[in-house]
Tab-separated table of C-alpha atoms and ligand atoms in Angstrom:
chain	number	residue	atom	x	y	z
A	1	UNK	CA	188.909	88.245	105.829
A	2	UNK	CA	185.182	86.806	106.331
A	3	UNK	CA	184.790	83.242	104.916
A	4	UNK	CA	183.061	84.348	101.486
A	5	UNK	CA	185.754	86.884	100.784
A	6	UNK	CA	188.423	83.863	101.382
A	7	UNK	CA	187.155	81.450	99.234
A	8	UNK	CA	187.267	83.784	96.311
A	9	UNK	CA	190.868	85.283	97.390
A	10	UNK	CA	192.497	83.529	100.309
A	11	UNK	CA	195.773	82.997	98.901
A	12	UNK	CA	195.431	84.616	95.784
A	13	UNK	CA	196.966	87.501	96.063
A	14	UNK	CA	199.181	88.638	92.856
A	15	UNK	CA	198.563	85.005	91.491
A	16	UNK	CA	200.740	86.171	88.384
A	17	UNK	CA	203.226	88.437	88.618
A	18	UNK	CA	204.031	88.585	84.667
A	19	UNK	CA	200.637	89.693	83.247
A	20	UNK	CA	198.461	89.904	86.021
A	21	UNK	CA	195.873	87.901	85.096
A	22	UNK	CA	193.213	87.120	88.008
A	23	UNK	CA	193.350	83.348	87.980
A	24	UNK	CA	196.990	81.874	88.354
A	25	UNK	CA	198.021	80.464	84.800
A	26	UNK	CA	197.739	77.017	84.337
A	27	UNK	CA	201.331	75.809	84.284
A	28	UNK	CA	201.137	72.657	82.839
A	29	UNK	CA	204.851	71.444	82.746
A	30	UNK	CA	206.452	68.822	84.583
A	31	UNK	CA	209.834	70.725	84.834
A	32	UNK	CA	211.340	73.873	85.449
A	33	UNK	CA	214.226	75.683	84.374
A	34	UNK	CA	217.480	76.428	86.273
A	35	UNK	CA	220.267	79.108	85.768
A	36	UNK	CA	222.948	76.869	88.155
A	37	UNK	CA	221.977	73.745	89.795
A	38	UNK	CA	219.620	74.821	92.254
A	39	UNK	CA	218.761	78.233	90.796
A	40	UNK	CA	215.415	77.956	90.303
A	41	UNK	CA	212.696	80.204	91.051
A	42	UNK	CA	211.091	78.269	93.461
A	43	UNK	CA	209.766	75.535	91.923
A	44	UNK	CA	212.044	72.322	90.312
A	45	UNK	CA	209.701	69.234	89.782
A	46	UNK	CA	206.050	69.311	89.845
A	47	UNK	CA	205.817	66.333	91.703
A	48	UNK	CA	207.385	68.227	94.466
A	49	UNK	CA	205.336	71.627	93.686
A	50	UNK	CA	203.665	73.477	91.027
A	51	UNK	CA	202.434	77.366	91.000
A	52	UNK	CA	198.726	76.346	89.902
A	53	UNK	CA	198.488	73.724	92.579
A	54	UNK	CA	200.404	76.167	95.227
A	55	UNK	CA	197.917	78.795	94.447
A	56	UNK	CA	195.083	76.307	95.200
A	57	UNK	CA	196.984	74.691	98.223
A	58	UNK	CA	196.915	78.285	99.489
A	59	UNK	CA	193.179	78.740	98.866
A	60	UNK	CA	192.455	75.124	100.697
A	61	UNK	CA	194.647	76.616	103.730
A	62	UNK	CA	192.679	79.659	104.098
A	63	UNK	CA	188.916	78.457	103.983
A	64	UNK	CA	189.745	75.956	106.671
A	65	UNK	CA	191.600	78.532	108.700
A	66	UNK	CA	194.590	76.819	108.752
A	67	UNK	CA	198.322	77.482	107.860
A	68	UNK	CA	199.261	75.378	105.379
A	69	UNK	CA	197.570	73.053	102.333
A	70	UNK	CA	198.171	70.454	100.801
A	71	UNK	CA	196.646	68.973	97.315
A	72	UNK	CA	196.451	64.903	96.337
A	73	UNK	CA	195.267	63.143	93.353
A	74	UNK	CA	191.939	62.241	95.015
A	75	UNK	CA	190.210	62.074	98.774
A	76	UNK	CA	191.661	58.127	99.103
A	77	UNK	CA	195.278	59.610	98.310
A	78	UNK	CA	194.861	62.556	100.946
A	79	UNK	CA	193.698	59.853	103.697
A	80	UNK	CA	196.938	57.396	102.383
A	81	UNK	CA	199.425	60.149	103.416
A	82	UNK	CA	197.945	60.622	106.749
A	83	UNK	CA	198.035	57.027	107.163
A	84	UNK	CA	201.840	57.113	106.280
A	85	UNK	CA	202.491	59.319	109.628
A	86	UNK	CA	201.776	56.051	110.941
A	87	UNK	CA	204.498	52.911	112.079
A	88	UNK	CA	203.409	48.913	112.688
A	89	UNK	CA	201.957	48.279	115.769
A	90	UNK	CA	200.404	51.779	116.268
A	91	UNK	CA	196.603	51.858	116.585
A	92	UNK	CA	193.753	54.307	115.413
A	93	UNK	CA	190.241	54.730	117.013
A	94	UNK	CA	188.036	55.678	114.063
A	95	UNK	CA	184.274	55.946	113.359
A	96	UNK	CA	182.231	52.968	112.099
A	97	UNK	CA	179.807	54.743	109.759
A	98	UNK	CA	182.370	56.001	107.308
A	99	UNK	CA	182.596	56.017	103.286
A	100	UNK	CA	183.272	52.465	102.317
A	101	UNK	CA	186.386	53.280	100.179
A	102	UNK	CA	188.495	54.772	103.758
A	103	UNK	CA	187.049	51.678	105.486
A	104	UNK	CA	188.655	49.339	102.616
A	105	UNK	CA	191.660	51.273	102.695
A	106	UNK	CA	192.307	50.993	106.548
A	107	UNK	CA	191.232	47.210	106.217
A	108	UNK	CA	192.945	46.122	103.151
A	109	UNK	CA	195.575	48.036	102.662
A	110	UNK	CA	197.055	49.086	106.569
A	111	UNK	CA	195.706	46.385	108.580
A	112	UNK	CA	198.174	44.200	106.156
A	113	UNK	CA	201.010	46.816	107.429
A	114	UNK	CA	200.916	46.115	111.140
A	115	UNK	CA	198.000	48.782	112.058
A	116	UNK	CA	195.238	48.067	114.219
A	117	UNK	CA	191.978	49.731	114.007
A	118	UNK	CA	189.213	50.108	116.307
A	119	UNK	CA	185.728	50.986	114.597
A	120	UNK	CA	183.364	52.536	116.773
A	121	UNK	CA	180.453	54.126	117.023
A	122	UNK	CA	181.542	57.719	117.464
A	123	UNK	CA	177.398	59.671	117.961
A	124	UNK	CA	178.691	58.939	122.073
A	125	UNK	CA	182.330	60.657	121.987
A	126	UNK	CA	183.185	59.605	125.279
A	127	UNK	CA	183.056	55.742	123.615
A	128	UNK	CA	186.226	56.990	122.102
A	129	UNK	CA	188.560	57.035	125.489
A	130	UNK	CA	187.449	53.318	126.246
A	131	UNK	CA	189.676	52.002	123.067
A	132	UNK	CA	192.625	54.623	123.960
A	133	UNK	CA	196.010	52.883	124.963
A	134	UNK	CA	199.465	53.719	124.888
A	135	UNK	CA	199.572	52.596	121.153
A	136	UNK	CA	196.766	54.887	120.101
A	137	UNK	CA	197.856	57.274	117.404
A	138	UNK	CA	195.216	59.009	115.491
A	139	UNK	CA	191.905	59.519	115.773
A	140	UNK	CA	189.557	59.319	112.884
A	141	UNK	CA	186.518	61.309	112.470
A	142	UNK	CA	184.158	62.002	110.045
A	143	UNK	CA	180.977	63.987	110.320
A	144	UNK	CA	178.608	63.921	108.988
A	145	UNK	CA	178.524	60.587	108.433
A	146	UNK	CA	178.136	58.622	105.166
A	147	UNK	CA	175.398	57.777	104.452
A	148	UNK	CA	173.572	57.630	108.111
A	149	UNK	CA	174.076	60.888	108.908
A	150	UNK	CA	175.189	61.117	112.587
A	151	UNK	CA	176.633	63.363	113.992
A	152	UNK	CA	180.326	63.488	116.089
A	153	UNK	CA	181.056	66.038	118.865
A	154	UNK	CA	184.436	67.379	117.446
A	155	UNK	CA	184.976	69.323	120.607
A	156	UNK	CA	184.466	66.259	122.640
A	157	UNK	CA	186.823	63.978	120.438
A	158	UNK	CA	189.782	66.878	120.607
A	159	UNK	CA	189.603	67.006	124.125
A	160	UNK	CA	190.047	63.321	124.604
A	161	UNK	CA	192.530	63.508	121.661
A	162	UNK	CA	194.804	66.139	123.683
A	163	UNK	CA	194.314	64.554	126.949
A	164	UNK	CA	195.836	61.167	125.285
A	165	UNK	CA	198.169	63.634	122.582
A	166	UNK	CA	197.383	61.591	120.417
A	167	UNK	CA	196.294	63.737	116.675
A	168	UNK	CA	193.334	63.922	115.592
A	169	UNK	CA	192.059	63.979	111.667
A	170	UNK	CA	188.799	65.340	110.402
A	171	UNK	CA	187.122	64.110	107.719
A	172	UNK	CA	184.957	67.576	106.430
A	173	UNK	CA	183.982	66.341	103.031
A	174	UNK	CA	180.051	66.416	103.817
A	175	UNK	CA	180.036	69.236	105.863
A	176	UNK	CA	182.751	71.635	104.016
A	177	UNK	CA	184.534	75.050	106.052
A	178	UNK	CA	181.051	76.539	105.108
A	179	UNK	CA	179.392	74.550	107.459
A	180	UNK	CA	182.213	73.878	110.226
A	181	UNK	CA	185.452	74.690	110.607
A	182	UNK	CA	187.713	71.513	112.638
A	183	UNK	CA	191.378	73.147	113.182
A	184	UNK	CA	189.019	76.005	114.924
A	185	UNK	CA	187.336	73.560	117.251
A	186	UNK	CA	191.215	72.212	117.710
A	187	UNK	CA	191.310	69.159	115.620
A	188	UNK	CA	195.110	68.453	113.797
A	189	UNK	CA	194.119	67.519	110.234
A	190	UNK	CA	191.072	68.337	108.379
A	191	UNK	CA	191.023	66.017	105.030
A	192	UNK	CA	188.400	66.352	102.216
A	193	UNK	CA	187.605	64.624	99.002
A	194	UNK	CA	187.736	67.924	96.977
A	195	UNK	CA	186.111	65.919	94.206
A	196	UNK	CA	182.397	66.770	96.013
A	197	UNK	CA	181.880	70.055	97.809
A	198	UNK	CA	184.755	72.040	97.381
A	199	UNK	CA	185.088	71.426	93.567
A	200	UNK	CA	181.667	71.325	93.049
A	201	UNK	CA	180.956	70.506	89.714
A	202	UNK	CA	181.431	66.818	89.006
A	203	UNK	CA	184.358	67.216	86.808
A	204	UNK	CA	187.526	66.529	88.817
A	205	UNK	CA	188.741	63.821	91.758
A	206	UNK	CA	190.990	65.421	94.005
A	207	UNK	CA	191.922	65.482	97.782
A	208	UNK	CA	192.880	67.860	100.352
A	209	UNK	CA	194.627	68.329	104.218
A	210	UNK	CA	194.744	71.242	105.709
A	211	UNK	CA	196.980	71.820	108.992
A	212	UNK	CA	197.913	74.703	111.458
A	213	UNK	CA	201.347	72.484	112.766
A	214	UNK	CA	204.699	73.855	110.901
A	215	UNK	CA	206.176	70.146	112.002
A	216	UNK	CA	202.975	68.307	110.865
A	217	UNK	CA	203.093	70.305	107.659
A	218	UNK	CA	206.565	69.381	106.654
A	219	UNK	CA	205.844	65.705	107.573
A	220	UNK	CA	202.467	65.620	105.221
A	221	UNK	CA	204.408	67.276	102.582
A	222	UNK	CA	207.250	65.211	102.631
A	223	UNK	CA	205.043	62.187	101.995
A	224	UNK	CA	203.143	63.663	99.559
A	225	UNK	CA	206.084	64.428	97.666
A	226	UNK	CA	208.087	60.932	98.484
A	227	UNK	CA	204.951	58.719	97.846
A	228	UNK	CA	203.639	61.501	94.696
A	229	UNK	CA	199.813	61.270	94.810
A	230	UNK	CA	199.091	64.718	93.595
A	231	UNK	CA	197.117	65.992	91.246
A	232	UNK	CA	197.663	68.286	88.276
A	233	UNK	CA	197.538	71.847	86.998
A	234	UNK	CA	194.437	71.433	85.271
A	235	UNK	CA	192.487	69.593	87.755
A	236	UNK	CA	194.208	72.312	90.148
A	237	UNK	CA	192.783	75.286	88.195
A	238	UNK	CA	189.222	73.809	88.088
A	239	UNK	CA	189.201	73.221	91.553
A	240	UNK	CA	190.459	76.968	92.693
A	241	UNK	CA	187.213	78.126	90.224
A	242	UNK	CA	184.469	75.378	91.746
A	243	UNK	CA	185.775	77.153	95.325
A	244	UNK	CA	185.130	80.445	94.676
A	245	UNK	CA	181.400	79.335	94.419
A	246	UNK	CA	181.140	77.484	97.658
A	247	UNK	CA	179.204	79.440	99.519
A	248	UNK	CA	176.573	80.596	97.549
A	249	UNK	CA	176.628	76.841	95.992
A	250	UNK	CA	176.387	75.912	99.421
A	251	UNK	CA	173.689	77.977	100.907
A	252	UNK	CA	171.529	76.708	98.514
A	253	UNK	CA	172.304	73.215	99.002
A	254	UNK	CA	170.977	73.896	102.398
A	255	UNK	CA	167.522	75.522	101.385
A	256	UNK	CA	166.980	72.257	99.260
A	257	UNK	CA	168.088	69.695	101.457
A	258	UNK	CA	166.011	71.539	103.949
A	259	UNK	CA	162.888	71.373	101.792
A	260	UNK	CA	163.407	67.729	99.979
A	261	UNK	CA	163.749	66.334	103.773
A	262	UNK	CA	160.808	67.869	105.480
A	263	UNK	CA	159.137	66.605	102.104
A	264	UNK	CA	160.426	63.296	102.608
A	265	UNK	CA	159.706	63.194	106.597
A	266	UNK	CA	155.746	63.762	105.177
A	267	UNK	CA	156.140	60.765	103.057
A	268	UNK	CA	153.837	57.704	103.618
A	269	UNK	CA	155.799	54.998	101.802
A	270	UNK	CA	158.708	56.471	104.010
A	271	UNK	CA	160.031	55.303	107.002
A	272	UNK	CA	162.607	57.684	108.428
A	273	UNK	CA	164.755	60.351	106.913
A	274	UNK	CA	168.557	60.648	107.733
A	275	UNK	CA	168.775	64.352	108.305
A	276	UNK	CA	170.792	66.264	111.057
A	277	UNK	CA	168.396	69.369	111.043
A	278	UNK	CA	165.145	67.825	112.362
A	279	UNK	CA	165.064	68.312	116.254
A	280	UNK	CA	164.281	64.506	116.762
A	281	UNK	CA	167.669	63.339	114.954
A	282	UNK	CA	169.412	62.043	118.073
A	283	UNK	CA	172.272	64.500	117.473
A	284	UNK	CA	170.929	67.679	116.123
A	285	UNK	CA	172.032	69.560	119.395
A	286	UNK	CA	175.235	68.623	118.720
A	287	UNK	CA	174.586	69.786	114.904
A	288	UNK	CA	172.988	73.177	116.185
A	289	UNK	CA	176.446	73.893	117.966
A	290	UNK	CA	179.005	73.007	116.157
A	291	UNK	CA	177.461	73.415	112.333
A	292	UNK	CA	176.347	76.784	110.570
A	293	UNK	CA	173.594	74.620	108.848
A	294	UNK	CA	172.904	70.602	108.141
A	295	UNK	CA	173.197	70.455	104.667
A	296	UNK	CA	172.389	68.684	101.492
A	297	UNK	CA	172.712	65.400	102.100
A	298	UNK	CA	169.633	62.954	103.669
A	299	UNK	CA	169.109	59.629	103.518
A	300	UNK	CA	165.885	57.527	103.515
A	301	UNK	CA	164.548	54.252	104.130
A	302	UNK	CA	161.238	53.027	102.590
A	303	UNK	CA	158.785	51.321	104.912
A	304	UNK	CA	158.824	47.704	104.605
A	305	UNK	CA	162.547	47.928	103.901
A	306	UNK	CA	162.352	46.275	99.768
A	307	UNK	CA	165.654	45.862	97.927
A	308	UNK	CA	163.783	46.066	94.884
A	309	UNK	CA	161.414	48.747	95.582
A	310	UNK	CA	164.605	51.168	96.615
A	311	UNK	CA	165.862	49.668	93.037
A	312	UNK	CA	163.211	50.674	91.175
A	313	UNK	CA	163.023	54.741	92.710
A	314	UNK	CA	166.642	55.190	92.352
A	315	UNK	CA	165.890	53.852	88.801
A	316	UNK	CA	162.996	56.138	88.698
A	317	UNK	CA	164.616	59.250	89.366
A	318	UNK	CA	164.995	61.500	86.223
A	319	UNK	CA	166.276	65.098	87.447
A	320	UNK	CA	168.534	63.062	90.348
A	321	UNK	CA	171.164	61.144	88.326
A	322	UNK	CA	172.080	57.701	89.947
A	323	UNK	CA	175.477	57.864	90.362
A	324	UNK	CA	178.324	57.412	92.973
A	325	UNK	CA	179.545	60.679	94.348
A	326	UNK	CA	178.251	63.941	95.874
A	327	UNK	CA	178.496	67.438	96.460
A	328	UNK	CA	178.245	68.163	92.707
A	329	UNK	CA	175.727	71.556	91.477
A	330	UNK	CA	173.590	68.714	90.388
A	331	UNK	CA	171.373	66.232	92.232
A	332	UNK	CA	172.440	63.235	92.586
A	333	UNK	CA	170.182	59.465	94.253
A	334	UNK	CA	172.791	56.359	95.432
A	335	UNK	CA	171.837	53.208	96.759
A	336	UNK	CA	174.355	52.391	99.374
A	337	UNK	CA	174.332	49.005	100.031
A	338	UNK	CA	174.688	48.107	96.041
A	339	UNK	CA	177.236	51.068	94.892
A	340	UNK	CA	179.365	53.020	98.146
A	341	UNK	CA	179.027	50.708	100.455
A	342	UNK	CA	179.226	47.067	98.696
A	343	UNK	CA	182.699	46.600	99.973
A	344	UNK	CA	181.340	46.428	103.823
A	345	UNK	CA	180.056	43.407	104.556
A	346	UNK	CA	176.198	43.317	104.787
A	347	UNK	CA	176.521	42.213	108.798
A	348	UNK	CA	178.484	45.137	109.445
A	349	UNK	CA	176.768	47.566	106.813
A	350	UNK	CA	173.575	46.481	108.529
A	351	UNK	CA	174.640	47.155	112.152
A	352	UNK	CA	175.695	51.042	111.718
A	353	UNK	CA	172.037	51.224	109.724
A	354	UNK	CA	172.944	50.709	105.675
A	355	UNK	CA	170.164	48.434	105.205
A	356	UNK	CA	168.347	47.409	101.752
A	357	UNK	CA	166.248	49.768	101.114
A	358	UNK	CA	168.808	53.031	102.101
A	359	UNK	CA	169.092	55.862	99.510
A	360	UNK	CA	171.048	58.567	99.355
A	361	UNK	CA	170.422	61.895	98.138
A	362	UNK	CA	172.836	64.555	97.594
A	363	UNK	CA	170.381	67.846	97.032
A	364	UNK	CA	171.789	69.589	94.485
A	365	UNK	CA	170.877	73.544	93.883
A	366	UNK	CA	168.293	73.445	90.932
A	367	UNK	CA	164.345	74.830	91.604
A	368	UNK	CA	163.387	73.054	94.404
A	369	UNK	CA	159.455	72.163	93.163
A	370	UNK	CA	161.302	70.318	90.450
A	371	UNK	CA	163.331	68.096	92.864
A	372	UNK	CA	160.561	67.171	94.737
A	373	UNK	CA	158.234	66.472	91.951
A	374	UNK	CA	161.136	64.223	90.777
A	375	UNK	CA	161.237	62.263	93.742
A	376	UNK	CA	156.988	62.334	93.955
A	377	UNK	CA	156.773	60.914	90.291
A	378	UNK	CA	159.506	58.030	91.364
A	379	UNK	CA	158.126	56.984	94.679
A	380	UNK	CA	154.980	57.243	93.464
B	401	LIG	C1	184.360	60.531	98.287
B	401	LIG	C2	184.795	60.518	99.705
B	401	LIG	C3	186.098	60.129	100.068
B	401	LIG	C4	187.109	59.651	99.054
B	401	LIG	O1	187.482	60.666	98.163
B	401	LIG	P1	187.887	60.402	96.619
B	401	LIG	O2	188.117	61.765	96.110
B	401	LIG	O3	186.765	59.671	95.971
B	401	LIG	O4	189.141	59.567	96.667
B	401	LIG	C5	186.425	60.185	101.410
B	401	LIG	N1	185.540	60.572	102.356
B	401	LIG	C6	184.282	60.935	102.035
B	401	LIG	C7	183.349	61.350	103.127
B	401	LIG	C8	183.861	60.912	100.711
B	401	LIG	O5	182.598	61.265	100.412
């Protein structure tokens, strides 16, 4: 199967064998019913497993190409269990510019648990070897970056990753299988936050691995079901129906961001535009190869570089909602430093770019004339 045949039936086939009814049932029940002890029909605790999320752990396995899925109450929660693979004392090489909440979970939560983490600027991949030891564990990618944008040779990083064995995690929530596909460039785990791309529609936080490794697999699962961050049958179901719309959501997330950043580039209260598809973004070769597109997501920075003047457009904005979050059918403005990003410090924030006057856009797919006027009115 092509990709747009999978994500409306990779692992859907004969979703209900009762009725037949095209979308798996939601099977909202904790429990399940057993004619001996163990004689159940494959399922005995939803904790452990549920048909709805199964059929959607199936359909996350097949539009990343790999064997085996796995579904978590949210993005944080997915991250968490990889994180639990982990022992004190073992180290992990990850990428600098990253969403704030991963960098506050490595910091505050598994630096306190013996882990050591080296933050680096990934856009140079061969950085990475320079902080390998024999205490290096995981490597932690995620590209495109949030907010700035740049980009990270996955080919690169899994060739250093192999040399050193050490595994090697993907973060593909910006990017989505549409746009690039990790296991296939030979990276271990992909992770996303299902609750932007791959659900789509702003209604539902949810997370998502996806592995080709039968070992790997059992050990994700086995701390997904012993620490029990999953999510349920309803958020399942919702999530299975926002995928079967990914790539025609996503192809026109592409034509917009395409448009609202060449608009933006054209801007004279602008100073530079955060977008992987312009040929002078220092790693759009990089894009060009390993990406089927760039995208609907840019950042800007306004010339003169006023907190108060990126206030007031964000506040502006009346077609782009400000709001946290991406990915959603809808547009959507953020102010980084004040909302995603307040947990970095500023010194830090500051250093991988995420300065005062940085906003974020997450292009939506409505008519393009009226996103631009939207940000034209609000600019001003
Ligand atoms: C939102 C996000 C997360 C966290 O996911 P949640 O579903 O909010 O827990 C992780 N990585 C990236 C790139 C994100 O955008």
């Amino acid at each position: 199967m092509k990709f747009n045949t999978k994500t409306i039936h990779g692992g859907q086939h004969n979703v209900d064998p009762a009725y037949g009814s095209v979308m798996p049932p939601i099977y909202q029940t904790s429990t399940y019913s057993q004619t001996t002890p163990g004689g159940h029909k494959g399922f005995e605790y939803s904790r452990s497993g549920n048909p709805t999320r199964a059929a959607l752990e199936r359909a996350f396995a097949s539009i990343e190409n790999g064997e085996f899925g796995l579904a978590f109450g949210s993005g944080l929660a997915a991250i968490d269990a990889i994180m639990k693979l982990l022992k004190p004392g073992d180290e992990v090489i990850s990428t600098n510019d990253l969403y704030g909440g991963t960098y506050r979970l490595f910091t505050k939560i598994f630096e306190g648990f013996g882990i050591k983490f080296h933050f680096i600027g990934m856009e140079n991949a061969d950085k990475i070897e320079e902080h390998v030891n024999d205490k290096t564990k995981l490597i932690w990618v995620e590209t495109p970056t949030n907010p700035m944008m740049n980009i990270i040779d996955i080919k690169k990083a899994v060739s250093i990753a192999k040399k050193h064995k050490i595994l090697l995690a993907v973060d593909n929530t910006f990017a989505t299988p549409y746009l690039q596909q990790p296991l296939e460039m030979g990276a271990d785990i992909v992770m996303h936050s299902a609750t932007k791309y791959l659900g789509g529609h702003s209604d539902v936080v949810m997370g998502a691995l996806v592995v080709k490794d039968k070992e790997l697999a059992e050990r994700l699962y086995f701390i997904q079901n012993a620490s029990g961050a999953v999510c349920g049958p309803q958020d399942s179901f919702l999530v299975l129906r926002g995928l079967k719309t990914l790539h025609i959501r996503m192809q026109r997330h592409c034509e917009n961001g395409k448009a609202v950043a060449e608009y933006l580039a054209k801007h004279p209260k602008i100073e530079k535009v955060y977008w992987p598809g312009f040929e002078s973004h220092p790693n759009h070769a990089i894009a060009k190869e390993q990406m089927n597109d760039f995208g609907g997501m840019i950042s800007f920075v306004t010339k003169g570089n006023n907190y108060e003047e990126a206030i007031k457009i964000v506040e502006n904005l009346k077609i782009f909602t400000l709001a946290e979050s991406l990915g959603g059918v809808e547009s959507l403005a953020g102010h980084p430093a004040s909302m995603t990003h307040a947990s970095i410090p500023k010194k830090e924030r500051e250093k991988t770019g995420v300065v005062d006057s940085l906003i974020r856009l997450s292009v939506g797919i409505e008519d393009v004339d009226d996103l631009i006027a939207d940000l034209e009115q609000a600019i001003g």
